């Protein structure tokens, strides 16, 4: 069996293929309306949001919500900006 060297693939730029469709998850306060805001924030950043992919799930205690959405981007800079835009929002605790 051949073992995959993920660090080598990353160095060679094979971890992500651009342009492409990517998925991002933002986790934050349930009261912040994130299922609506996350796609809006991504669109304002110039990304093409695939609205039919938006889904969300509340935490067990109901205090937090995770919002997952797919989007298209042309390069690594756009991908990184998606995380940056969401993390800059005060109601988003983290992104995946």
PDB file of C-alpha atoms in Angstrom:
ATOM      1  CA  UNK A   1       0.000   0.000   0.000  1.00  0.00           C
ATOM      2  CA  UNK A   2       1.318   3.437  -0.986  1.00  0.00           C
ATOM      3  CA  UNK A   3       1.404   6.030   1.797  1.00  0.00           C
ATOM      4  CA  UNK A   4       0.327   9.575   0.885  1.00  0.00           C
ATOM      5  CA  UNK A   5       2.641  12.398   1.924  1.00  0.00           C
ATOM      6  CA  UNK A   6       0.179  15.235   2.556  1.00  0.00           C
ATOM      7  CA  UNK A   7       2.913  17.716   3.479  1.00  0.00           C
ATOM      8  CA  UNK A   8       4.547  17.169   0.071  1.00  0.00           C
ATOM      9  CA  UNK A   9       1.192  17.585  -1.682  1.00  0.00           C
ATOM     10  CA  UNK A  10       0.635  20.845   0.183  1.00  0.00           C
ATOM     11  CA  UNK A  11       4.094  22.134  -0.772  1.00  0.00           C
ATOM     12  CA  UNK A  12       3.347  21.308  -4.388  1.00  0.00           C
ATOM     13  CA  UNK A  13      -0.008  23.102  -4.234  1.00  0.00           C
ATOM     14  CA  UNK A  14      -2.083  19.950  -4.591  1.00  0.00           C
ATOM     15  CA  UNK A  15      -4.074  20.385  -1.374  1.00  0.00           C
ATOM     16  CA  UNK A  16      -6.534  22.706  -3.089  1.00  0.00           C
ATOM     17  CA  UNK A  17      -7.433  22.939  -6.740  1.00  0.00           C
ATOM     18  CA  UNK A  18      -8.349  26.405  -7.999  1.00  0.00           C
ATOM     19  CA  UNK A  19     -10.690  27.504  -9.337  1.00  0.00           C
ATOM     20  CA  UNK A  20     -13.105  25.342  -7.421  1.00  0.00           C
ATOM     21  CA  UNK A  21     -15.992  24.915  -5.020  1.00  0.00           C
ATOM     22  CA  UNK A  22     -15.211  24.907  -1.334  1.00  0.00           C
ATOM     23  CA  UNK A  23     -17.164  24.503   1.875  1.00  0.00           C
ATOM     24  CA  UNK A  24     -16.784  26.678   4.943  1.00  0.00           C
ATOM     25  CA  UNK A  25     -18.379  26.428   8.373  1.00  0.00           C
ATOM     26  CA  UNK A  26     -18.812  29.359  10.745  1.00  0.00           C
ATOM     27  CA  UNK A  27     -19.710  28.793  14.390  1.00  0.00           C
ATOM     28  CA  UNK A  28     -21.149  31.554  16.517  1.00  0.00           C
ATOM     29  CA  UNK A  29     -23.960  32.902  18.644  1.00  0.00           C
ATOM     30  CA  UNK A  30     -27.353  31.389  17.885  1.00  0.00           C
ATOM     31  CA  UNK A  31     -29.034  34.756  18.407  1.00  0.00           C
ATOM     32  CA  UNK A  32     -26.942  36.480  15.703  1.00  0.00           C
ATOM     33  CA  UNK A  33     -28.871  35.350  12.611  1.00  0.00           C
ATOM     34  CA  UNK A  34     -25.819  33.634  11.131  1.00  0.00           C
ATOM     35  CA  UNK A  35     -27.719  31.373   8.706  1.00  0.00           C
ATOM     36  CA  UNK A  36     -28.592  34.564   6.807  1.00  0.00           C
ATOM     37  CA  UNK A  37     -25.487  36.632   7.577  1.00  0.00           C
ATOM     38  CA  UNK A  38     -22.787  34.104   6.644  1.00  0.00           C
ATOM     39  CA  UNK A  39     -23.815  33.926   2.952  1.00  0.00           C
ATOM     40  CA  UNK A  40     -24.210  37.718   2.874  1.00  0.00           C
ATOM     41  CA  UNK A  41     -20.719  38.270   4.291  1.00  0.00           C
ATOM     42  CA  UNK A  42     -19.209  35.908   1.724  1.00  0.00           C
ATOM     43  CA  UNK A  43     -21.026  37.633  -1.137  1.00  0.00           C
ATOM     44  CA  UNK A  44     -19.852  41.057   0.049  1.00  0.00           C
ATOM     45  CA  UNK A  45     -16.317  39.640  -0.113  1.00  0.00           C
ATOM     46  CA  UNK A  46     -16.898  38.969  -3.813  1.00  0.00           C
ATOM     47  CA  UNK A  47     -17.416  35.214  -3.585  1.00  0.00           C
ATOM     48  CA  UNK A  48     -20.030  33.241  -5.499  1.00  0.00           C
ATOM     49  CA  UNK A  49     -22.176  31.597  -2.801  1.00  0.00           C
ATOM     50  CA  UNK A  50     -24.078  28.428  -3.651  1.00  0.00           C
ATOM     51  CA  UNK A  51     -27.227  29.310  -1.699  1.00  0.00           C
ATOM     52  CA  UNK A  52     -28.789  25.880  -2.151  1.00  0.00           C
ATOM     53  CA  UNK A  53     -25.980  24.427   0.011  1.00  0.00           C
ATOM     54  CA  UNK A  54     -26.563  26.586   3.104  1.00  0.00           C
ATOM     55  CA  UNK A  55     -27.351  24.482   6.149  1.00  0.00           C
ATOM     56  CA  UNK A  56     -27.181  25.093   9.860  1.00  0.00           C
ATOM     57  CA  UNK A  57     -27.300  23.183  13.113  1.00  0.00           C
ATOM     58  CA  UNK A  58     -27.842  24.413  16.673  1.00  0.00           C
ATOM     59  CA  UNK A  59     -25.683  23.258  19.561  1.00  0.00           C
ATOM     60  CA  UNK A  60     -27.145  20.988  22.206  1.00  0.00           C
ATOM     61  CA  UNK A  61     -27.660  23.896  24.595  1.00  0.00           C
ATOM     62  CA  UNK A  62     -29.025  26.134  21.859  1.00  0.00           C
ATOM     63  CA  UNK A  63     -26.509  28.920  22.503  1.00  0.00           C
ATOM     64  CA  UNK A  64     -24.497  28.395  19.320  1.00  0.00           C
ATOM     65  CA  UNK A  65     -25.155  27.599  15.699  1.00  0.00           C
ATOM     66  CA  UNK A  66     -22.893  26.226  12.988  1.00  0.00           C
ATOM     67  CA  UNK A  67     -23.549  27.417   9.449  1.00  0.00           C
ATOM     68  CA  UNK A  68     -22.045  25.540   6.517  1.00  0.00           C
ATOM     69  CA  UNK A  69     -22.086  26.879   2.976  1.00  0.00           C
ATOM     70  CA  UNK A  70     -20.304  26.122  -0.291  1.00  0.00           C
ATOM     71  CA  UNK A  71     -18.827  28.836  -2.469  1.00  0.00           C
ATOM     72  CA  UNK A  72     -16.763  29.195  -5.616  1.00  0.00           C
ATOM     73  CA  UNK A  73     -13.426  30.929  -5.723  1.00  0.00           C
ATOM     74  CA  UNK A  74     -10.677  31.360  -8.267  1.00  0.00           C
ATOM     75  CA  UNK A  75      -7.563  31.337  -6.077  1.00  0.00           C
ATOM     76  CA  UNK A  76      -6.114  30.782  -2.619  1.00  0.00           C
ATOM     77  CA  UNK A  77      -6.378  34.481  -1.753  1.00  0.00           C
ATOM     78  CA  UNK A  78     -10.162  34.400  -2.196  1.00  0.00           C
ATOM     79  CA  UNK A  79     -10.373  31.236  -0.082  1.00  0.00           C
ATOM     80  CA  UNK A  80      -8.335  32.847   2.688  1.00  0.00           C
ATOM     81  CA  UNK A  81     -10.432  36.018   2.492  1.00  0.00           C
ATOM     82  CA  UNK A  82     -13.597  33.958   3.093  1.00  0.00           C
ATOM     83  CA  UNK A  83     -12.202  32.801   6.430  1.00  0.00           C
ATOM     84  CA  UNK A  84     -10.928  36.293   7.231  1.00  0.00           C
ATOM     85  CA  UNK A  85     -14.252  37.993   6.533  1.00  0.00           C
ATOM     86  CA  UNK A  86     -16.168  35.543   8.696  1.00  0.00           C
ATOM     87  CA  UNK A  87     -13.641  35.595  11.539  1.00  0.00           C
ATOM     88  CA  UNK A  88     -13.764  39.399  11.566  1.00  0.00           C
ATOM     89  CA  UNK A  89     -17.464  39.273  12.454  1.00  0.00           C
ATOM     90  CA  UNK A  90     -17.837  39.704  16.241  1.00  0.00           C
ATOM     91  CA  UNK A  91     -20.561  37.034  16.436  1.00  0.00           C
ATOM     92  CA  UNK A  92     -18.462  34.337  14.745  1.00  0.00           C
ATOM     93  CA  UNK A  93     -16.323  32.403  17.199  1.00  0.00           C
ATOM     94  CA  UNK A  94     -14.363  30.376  14.625  1.00  0.00           C
ATOM     95  CA  UNK A  95     -14.424  28.927  11.112  1.00  0.00           C
ATOM     96  CA  UNK A  96     -13.579  25.532   9.700  1.00  0.00           C
TER      97      UNK A  96
END
